[in-house]
CSV table of C-alpha atoms in Angstrom, one decimal:
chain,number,residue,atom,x,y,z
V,1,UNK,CA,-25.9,-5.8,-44.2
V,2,UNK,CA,-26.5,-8.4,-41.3
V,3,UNK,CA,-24.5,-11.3,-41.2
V,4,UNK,CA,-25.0,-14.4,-38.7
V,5,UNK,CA,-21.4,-14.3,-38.0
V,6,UNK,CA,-18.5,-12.3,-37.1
V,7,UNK,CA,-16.5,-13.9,-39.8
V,8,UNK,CA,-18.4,-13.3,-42.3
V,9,UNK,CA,-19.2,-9.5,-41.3
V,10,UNK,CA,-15.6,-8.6,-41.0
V,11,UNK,CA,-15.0,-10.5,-44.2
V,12,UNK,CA,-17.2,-8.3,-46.4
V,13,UNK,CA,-16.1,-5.3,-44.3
V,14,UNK,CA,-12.0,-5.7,-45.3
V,15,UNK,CA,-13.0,-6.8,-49.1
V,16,UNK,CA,-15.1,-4.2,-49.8
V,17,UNK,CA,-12.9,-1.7,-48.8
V,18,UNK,CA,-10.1,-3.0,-51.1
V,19,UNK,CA,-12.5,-3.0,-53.9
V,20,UNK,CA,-13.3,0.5,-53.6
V,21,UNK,CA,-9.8,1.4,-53.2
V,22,UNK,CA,-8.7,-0.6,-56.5
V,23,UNK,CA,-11.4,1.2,-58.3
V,24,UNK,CA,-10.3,4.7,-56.7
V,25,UNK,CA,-6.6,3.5,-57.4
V,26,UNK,CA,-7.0,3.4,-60.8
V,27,UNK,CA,-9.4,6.1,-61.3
V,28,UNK,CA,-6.6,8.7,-59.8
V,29,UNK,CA,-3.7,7.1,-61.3
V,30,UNK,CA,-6.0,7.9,-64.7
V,31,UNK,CA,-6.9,11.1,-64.0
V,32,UNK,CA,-3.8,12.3,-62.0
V,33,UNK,CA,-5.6,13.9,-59.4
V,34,UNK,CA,-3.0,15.1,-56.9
V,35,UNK,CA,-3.2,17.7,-53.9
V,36,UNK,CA,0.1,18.0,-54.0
V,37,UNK,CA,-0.2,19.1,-57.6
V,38,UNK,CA,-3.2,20.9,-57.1
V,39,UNK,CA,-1.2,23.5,-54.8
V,40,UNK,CA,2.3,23.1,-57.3
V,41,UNK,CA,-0.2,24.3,-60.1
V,42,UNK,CA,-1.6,26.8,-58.3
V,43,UNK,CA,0.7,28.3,-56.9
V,44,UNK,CA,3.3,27.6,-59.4
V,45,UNK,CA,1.3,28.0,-62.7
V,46,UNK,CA,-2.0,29.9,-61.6
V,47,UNK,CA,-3.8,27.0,-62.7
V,48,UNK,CA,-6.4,25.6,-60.5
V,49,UNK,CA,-7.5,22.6,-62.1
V,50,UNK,CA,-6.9,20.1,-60.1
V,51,UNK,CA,-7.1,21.9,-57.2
V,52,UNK,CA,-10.9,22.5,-58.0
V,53,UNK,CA,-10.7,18.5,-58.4
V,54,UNK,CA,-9.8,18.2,-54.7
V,55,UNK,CA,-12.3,20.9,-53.5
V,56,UNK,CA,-14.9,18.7,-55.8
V,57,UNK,CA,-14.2,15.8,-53.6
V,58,UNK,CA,-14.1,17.9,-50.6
V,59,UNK,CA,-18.1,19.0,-51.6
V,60,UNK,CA,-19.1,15.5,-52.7
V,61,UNK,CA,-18.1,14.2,-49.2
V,62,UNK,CA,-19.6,17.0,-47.2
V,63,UNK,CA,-22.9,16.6,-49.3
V,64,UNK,CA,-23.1,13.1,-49.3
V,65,UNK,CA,-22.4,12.5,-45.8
V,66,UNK,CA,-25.3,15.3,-44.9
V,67,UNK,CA,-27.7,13.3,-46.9
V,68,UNK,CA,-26.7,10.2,-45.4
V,69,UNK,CA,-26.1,11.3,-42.1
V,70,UNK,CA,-30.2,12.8,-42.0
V,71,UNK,CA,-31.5,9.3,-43.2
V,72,UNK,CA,-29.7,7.7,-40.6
V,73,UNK,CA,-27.1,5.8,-42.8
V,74,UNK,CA,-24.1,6.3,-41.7
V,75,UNK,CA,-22.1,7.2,-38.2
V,76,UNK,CA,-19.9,9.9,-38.4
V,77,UNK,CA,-19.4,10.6,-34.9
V,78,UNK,CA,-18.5,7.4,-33.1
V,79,UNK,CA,-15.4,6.9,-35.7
V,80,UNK,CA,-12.0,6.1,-36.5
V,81,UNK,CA,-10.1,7.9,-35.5
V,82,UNK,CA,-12.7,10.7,-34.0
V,83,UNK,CA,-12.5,13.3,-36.3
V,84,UNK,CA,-15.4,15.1,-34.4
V,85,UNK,CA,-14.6,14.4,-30.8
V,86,UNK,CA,-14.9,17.3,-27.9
V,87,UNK,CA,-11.3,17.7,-27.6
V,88,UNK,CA,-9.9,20.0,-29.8
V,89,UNK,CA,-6.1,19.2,-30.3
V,90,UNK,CA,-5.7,22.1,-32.4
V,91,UNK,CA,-1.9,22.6,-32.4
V,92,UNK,CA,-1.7,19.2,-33.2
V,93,UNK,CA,-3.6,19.8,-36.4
V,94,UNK,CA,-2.1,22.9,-37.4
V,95,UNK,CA,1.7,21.8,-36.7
V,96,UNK,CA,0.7,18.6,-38.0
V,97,UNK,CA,-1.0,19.8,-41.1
V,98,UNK,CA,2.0,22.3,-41.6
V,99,UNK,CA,4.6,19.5,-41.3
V,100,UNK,CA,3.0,17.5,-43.6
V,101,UNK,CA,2.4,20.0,-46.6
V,102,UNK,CA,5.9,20.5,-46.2
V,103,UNK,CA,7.0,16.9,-46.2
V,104,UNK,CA,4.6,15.8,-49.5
V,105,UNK,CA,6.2,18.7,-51.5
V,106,UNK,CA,9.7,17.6,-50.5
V,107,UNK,CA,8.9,13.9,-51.4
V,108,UNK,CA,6.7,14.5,-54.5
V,109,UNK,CA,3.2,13.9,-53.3
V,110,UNK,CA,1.2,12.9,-50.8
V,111,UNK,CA,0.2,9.8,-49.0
V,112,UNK,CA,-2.3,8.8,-51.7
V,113,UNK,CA,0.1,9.9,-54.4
V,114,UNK,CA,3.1,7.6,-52.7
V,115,UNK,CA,0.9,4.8,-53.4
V,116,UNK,CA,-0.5,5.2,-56.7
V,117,UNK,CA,3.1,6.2,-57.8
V,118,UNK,CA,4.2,2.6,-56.0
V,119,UNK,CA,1.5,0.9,-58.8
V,120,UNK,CA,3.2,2.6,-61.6
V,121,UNK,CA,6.5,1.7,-60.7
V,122,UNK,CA,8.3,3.9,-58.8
V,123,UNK,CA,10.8,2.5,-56.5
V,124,UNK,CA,11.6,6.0,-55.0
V,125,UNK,CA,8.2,5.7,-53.2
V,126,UNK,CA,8.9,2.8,-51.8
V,127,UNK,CA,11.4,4.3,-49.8
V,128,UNK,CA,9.1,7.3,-49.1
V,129,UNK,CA,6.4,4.6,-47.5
V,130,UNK,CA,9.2,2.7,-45.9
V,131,UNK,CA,10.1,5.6,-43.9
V,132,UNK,CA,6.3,7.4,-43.3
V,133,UNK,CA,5.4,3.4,-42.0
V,134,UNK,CA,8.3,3.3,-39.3
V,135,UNK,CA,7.6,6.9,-38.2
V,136,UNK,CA,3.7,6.2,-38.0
V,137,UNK,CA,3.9,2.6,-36.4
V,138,UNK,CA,6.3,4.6,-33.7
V,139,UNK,CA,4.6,7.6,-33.1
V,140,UNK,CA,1.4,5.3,-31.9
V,141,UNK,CA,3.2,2.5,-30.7
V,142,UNK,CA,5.9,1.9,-27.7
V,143,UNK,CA,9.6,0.8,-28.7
V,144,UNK,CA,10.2,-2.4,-27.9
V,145,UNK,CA,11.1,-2.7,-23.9
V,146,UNK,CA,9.5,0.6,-23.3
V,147,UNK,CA,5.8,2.2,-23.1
V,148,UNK,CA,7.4,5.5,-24.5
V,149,UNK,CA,6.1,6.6,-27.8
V,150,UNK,CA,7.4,8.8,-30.3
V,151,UNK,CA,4.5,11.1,-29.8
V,152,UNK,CA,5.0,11.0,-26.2
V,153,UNK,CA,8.7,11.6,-26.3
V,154,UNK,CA,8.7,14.8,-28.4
V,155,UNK,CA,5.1,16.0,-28.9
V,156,UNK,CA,3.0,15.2,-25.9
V,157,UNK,CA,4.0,17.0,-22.9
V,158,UNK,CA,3.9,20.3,-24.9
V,159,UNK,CA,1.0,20.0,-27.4
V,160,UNK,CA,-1.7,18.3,-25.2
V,161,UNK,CA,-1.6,21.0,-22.4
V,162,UNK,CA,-3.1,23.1,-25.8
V,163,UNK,CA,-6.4,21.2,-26.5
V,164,UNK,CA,-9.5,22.8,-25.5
V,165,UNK,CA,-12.4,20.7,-24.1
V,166,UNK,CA,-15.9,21.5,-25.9
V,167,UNK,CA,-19.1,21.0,-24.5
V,168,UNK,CA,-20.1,19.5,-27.9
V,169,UNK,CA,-18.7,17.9,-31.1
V,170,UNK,CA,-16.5,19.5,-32.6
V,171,UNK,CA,-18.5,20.0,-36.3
V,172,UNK,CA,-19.3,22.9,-37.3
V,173,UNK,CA,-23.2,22.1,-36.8
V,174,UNK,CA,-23.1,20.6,-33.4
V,175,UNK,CA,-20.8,23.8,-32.2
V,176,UNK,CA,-23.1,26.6,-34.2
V,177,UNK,CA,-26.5,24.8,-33.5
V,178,UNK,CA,-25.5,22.9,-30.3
V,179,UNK,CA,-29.8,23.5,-29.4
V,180,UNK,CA,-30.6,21.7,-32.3
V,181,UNK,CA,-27.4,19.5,-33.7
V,182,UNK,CA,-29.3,17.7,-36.4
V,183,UNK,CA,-30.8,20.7,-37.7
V,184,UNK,CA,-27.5,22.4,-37.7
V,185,UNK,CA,-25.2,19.6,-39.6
V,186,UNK,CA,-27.9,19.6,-42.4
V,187,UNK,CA,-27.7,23.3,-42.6
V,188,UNK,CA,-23.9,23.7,-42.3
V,189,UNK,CA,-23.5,20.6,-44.8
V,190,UNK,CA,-25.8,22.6,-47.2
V,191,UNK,CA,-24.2,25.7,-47.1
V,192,UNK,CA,-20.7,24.2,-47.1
V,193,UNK,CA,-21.1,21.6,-49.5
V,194,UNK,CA,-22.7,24.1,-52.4
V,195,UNK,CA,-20.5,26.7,-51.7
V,196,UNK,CA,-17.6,24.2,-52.0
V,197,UNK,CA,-19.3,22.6,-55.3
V,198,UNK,CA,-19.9,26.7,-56.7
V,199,UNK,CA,-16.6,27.4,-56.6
V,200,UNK,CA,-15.2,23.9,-58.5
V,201,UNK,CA,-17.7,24.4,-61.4
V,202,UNK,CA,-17.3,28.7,-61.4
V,203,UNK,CA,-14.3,27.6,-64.1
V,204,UNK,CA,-15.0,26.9,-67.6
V,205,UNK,CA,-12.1,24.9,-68.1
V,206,UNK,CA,-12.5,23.0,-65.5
V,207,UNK,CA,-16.2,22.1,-66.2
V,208,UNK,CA,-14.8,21.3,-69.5
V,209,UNK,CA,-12.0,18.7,-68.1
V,210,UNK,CA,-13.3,15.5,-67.6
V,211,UNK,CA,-10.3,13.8,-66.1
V,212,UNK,CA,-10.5,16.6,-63.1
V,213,UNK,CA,-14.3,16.1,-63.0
V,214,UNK,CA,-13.9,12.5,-62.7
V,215,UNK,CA,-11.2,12.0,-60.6
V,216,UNK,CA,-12.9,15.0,-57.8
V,217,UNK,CA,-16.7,12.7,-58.6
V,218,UNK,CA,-14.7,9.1,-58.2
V,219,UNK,CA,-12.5,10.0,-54.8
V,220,UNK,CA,-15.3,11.7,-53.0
V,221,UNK,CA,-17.8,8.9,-54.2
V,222,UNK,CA,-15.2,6.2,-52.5
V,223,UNK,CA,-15.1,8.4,-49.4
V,224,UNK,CA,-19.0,7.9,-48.9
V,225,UNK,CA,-18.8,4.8,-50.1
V,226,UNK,CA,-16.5,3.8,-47.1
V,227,UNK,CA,-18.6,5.8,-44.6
V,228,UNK,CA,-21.4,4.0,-45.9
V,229,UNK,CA,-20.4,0.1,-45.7
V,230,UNK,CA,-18.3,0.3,-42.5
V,231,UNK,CA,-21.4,2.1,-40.9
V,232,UNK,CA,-24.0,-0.3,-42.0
V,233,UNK,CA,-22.3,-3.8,-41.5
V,234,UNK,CA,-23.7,-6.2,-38.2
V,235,UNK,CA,-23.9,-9.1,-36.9
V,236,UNK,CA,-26.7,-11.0,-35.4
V,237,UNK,CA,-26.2,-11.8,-32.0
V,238,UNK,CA,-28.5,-13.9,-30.6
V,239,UNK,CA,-31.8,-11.6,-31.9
V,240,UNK,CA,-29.0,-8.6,-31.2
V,241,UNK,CA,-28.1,-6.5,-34.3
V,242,UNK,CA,-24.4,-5.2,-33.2
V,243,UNK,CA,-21.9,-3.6,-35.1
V,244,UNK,CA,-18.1,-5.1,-35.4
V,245,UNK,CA,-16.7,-2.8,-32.6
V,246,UNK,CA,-19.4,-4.0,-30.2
V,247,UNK,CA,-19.3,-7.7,-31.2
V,248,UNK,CA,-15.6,-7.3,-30.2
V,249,UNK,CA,-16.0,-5.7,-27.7
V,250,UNK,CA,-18.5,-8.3,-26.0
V,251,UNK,CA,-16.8,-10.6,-27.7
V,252,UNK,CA,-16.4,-13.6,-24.7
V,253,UNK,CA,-20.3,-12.9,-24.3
V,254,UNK,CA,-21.2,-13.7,-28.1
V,255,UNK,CA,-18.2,-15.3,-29.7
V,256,UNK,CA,-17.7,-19.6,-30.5
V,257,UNK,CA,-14.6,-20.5,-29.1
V,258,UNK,CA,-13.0,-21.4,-32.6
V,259,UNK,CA,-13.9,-17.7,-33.7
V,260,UNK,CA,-10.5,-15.7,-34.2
V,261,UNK,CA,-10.5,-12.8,-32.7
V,262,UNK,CA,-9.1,-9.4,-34.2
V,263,UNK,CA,-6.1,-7.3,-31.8
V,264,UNK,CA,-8.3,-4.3,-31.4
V,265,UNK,CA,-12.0,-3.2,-31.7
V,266,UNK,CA,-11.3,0.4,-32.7
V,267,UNK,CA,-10.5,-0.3,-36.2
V,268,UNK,CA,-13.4,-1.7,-37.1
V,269,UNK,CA,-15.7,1.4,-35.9
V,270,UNK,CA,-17.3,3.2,-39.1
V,271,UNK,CA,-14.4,4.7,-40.6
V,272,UNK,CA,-13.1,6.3,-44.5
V,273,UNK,CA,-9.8,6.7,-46.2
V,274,UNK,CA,-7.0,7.5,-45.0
V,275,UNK,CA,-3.2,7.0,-45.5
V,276,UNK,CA,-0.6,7.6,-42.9
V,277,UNK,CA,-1.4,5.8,-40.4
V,278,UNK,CA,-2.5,2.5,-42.6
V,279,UNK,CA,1.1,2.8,-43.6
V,280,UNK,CA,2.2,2.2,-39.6
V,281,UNK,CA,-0.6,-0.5,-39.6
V,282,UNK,CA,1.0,-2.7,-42.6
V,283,UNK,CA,4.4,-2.2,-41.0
V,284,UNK,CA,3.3,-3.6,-37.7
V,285,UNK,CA,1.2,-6.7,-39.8
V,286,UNK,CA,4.3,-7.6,-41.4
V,287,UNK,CA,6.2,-7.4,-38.9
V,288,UNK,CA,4.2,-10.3,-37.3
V,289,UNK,CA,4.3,-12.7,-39.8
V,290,UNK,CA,0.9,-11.3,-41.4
V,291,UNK,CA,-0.9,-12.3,-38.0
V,292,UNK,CA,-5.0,-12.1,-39.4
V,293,UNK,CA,-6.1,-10.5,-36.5
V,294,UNK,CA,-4.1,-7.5,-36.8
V,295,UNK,CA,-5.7,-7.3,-40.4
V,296,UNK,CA,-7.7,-3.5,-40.5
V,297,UNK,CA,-9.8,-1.4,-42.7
V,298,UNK,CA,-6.7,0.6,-43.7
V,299,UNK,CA,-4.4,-2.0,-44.5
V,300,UNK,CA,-6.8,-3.1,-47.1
V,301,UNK,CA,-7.4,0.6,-48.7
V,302,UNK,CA,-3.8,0.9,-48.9
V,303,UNK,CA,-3.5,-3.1,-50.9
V,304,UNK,CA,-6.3,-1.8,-52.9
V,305,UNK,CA,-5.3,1.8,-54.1
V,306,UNK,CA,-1.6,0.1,-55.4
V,307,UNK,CA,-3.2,-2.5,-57.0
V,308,UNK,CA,-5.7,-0.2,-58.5
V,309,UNK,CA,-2.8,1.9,-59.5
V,310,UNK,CA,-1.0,-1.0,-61.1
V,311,UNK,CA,-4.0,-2.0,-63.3
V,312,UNK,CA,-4.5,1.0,-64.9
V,313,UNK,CA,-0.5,1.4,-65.7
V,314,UNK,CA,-0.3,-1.9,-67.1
V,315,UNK,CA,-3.9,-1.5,-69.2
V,316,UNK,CA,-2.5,2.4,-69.8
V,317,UNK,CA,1.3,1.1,-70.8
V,318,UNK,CA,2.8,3.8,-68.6
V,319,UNK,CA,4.2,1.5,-65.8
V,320,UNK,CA,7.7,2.3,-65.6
V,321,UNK,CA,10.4,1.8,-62.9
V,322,UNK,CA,12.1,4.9,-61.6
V,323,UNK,CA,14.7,5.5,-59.0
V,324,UNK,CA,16.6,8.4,-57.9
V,325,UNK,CA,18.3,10.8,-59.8
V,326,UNK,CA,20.7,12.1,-57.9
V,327,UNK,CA,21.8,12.6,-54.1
V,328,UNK,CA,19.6,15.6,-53.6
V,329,UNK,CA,16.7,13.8,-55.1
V,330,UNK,CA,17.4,10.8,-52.4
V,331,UNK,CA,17.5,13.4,-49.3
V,332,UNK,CA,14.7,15.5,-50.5
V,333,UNK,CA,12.5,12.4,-50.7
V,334,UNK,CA,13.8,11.1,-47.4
V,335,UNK,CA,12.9,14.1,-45.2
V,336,UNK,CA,9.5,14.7,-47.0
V,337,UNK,CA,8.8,11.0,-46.0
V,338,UNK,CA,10.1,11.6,-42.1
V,339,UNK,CA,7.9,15.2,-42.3
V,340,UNK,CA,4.8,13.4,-43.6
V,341,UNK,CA,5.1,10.3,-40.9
V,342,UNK,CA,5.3,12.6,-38.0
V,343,UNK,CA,3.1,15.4,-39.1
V,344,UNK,CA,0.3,12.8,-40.5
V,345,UNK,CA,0.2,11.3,-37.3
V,346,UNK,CA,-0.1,14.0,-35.6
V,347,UNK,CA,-2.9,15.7,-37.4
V,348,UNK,CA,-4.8,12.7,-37.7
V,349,UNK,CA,-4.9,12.0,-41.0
V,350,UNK,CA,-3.5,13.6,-44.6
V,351,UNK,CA,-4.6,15.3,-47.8
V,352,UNK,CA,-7.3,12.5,-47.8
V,353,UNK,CA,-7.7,11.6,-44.4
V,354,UNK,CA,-8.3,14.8,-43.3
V,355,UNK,CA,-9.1,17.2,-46.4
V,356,UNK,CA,-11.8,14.8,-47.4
V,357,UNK,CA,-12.6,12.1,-45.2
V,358,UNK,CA,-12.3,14.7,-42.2
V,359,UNK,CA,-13.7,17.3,-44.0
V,360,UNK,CA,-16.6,15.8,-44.8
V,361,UNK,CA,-17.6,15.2,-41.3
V,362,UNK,CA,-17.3,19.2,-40.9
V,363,UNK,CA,-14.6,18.6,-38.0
V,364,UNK,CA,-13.2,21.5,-37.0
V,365,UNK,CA,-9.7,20.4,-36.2
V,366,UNK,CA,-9.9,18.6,-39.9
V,367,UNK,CA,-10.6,22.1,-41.6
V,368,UNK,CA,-7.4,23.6,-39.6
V,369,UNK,CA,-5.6,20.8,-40.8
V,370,UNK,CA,-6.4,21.1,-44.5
V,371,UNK,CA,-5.6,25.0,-44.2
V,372,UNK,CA,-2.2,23.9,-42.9
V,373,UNK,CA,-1.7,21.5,-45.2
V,374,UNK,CA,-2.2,23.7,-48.2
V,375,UNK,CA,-0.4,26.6,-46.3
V,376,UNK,CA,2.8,24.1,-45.7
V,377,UNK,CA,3.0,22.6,-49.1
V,378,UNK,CA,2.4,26.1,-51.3
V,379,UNK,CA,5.2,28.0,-48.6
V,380,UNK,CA,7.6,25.4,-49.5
V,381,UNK,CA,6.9,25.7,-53.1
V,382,UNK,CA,7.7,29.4,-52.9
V,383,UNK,CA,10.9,28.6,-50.6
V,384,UNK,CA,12.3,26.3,-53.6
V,385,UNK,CA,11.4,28.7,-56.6
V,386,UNK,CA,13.1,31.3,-54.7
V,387,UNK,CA,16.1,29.2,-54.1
V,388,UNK,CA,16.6,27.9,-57.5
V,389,UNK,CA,15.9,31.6,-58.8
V,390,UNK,CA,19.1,32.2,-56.0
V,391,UNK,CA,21.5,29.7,-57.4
């Protein structure tokens, strides 16, 4: 996909990623797949469905970016963010991941879910992204008059000192095989990716649900997808094939002087789904009077999943406005949404961003994250029933 302009490569880089979120959108909104829900049934109900749905993602993603990854389609090592760079932050992802599973339970979903529930009407998650944008746009970004983030206020002088430096990417093949990486992602992608794929189909009643079946198929599908166009997009630079983060970053060698310029080159590096820290992005774009250049990848998954969400509950009939229903629900919703901004952040991503998109690239530190994801959202669950069996 080479273009002989910037304009025109960025152009089909941000539509295409809103298409295949609309289409994602409304496939999940259809088929309810939620990772939230996936742990409430399980844990809850014994029922793993859904969560088979997510681990079906989880396999398609692993799979696909093994394949793609062999044939030299796609860049899932020079990313963003760096899901497989040498330093391992791994408190980060663990308190991170932990925080978050907590937070989505509290606030009825996760990242993903806040938006599709946004396209069916409900005004309660409106408030939830309200409060996971400020948080995000904060924990990256200094407060005004200051270079002090949130992250550097409370997280960085005591997490950081935990990260452990790697003598190779942090996937599972480049640490296992580190003699023969390429070797070693194929085979770890293999083995993971069947194993991951056994174990989704071992049920009968899941193999027998198609909703589950589609909605796992459909969100792992628009994770390669992703990987796939935001790897393969370039522009032709005088004879020089470069891809949008190099163009930008050369940009007063290659660049016409009427060519706008976007804020940062990092977004535009080969790059999937992901939730949290979109939401901190589309603060900050609004915030500046919709400045173009501050226009990203993310921005235009999150446009695309709500709008994707609100096609299918207008074509279903099941858009509905709902709101609070009591002061409890209002404070339960509010501190999932604060637990989810910081912990999302801090992780590097959510039940997509890093339990698939990460996943898929074999990242350590986006396994760890997914464990305490899953670990912080079923404890909570446990913590409530026991409560309300209390009172």
């Amino acid at each position: 996909m080479i273009h002989e302009n910037f304009a025109s490569a960025q152009s089909l880089f941000l539509w295409s990623t809103f298409v295949v979120a609309l289409v994602m959108g409304a496939v999940v909104n259809k088929t309810n797949f939620c990772t939230m829900g996936a742990v409430s049934d399980w844990v809850n109900m014994g029922d793993t469905g859904r969560l088979r749905a997510w681990v079906l993602a989880i396999a398609v993603g692993v799979l696909g970016v093994m394949g793609l990854e062999a044939a030299g389609l796609v860049n899932v090592t020079s990313t963003f963010p760096p899901y497989r760079q040498t330093n391992l932050v791994w408190l980060e992802n663990v308190l991170g991941g932990a925080l978050f599973g907590i937070g989505m339970t509290l606030a009825s979903g996760c990242g993903n879910k806040t938006l599709i529930r946004i396209g069916g009407g409900n005004l309660k998650s409106v408030m939830v992204l309200g409060v996971i944008a400020l948080i995000a746009y904060f924990m990256i970004n200094p407060f005004p008059g200051s270079d002090q983030t949130l992250y550097s206020v409370l997280f960085y002088s005591w997490t950081n000192p935990t990260a452990i430096a790697l003598s190779t990417h942090q996937d599972l093949g480049a640490m296992l095989f580190s003699d023969n990486v390429a070797t070693g992602r194929m085979a770890m992608g293999g083995i993971v990716g069947v194993l991951l794929l056994a174990w989704a189909f071992k049920s009968a009643d899941f193999r027998s649900n198609f909703d589950n079946i589609l909605g796992g198929l459909v969100v792992g599908l628009a994770v390669l997808a992703a990987w796939y166009v935001t790897s393969n997009i370039a522009v032709n630079a005088d004879g020089e094939m470069m891809s949008l983060q190099t163009y930008v970053q050369e940009w007063d060698m290659y660049a016409p002087a009427d060519a706008v310029k976007p804020a940062a080159a990092g977004p535009l590096a080969s790059q999937s789904f992901t939730f949290i820290n979109p939401m901190g992005q589309t603060l900050g774009y609004a915030a500046s009077g919709f400045d173009r250049t501050l226009l990203t990848f993310g921005i235009m998954a999150l446009a695309g999943v709500i709008a994707g969400s609100l096609l299918w509950s207008l074509i279903s009939r099941s858009f509905r406005i709902e709101w609070f229903v009591s002061a409890g629900d209002f404070v339960n919703h509010l501190a999932g949404a604060i637990l989810m901004g910081f912990g999302g952040v801090l992780a590097m991503g959510c039940t997509i961003g890093q339990g698939i998109t990460g996943f898929s690239t074999l990242a350590l530190g986006s396994i760890l994250t997914f464990i305490a994801i899953v670990i912080g959202s079923a404890a909570t669950m446990k913590v409530q029933y026991f409560m309300m069996m209390r009172g």
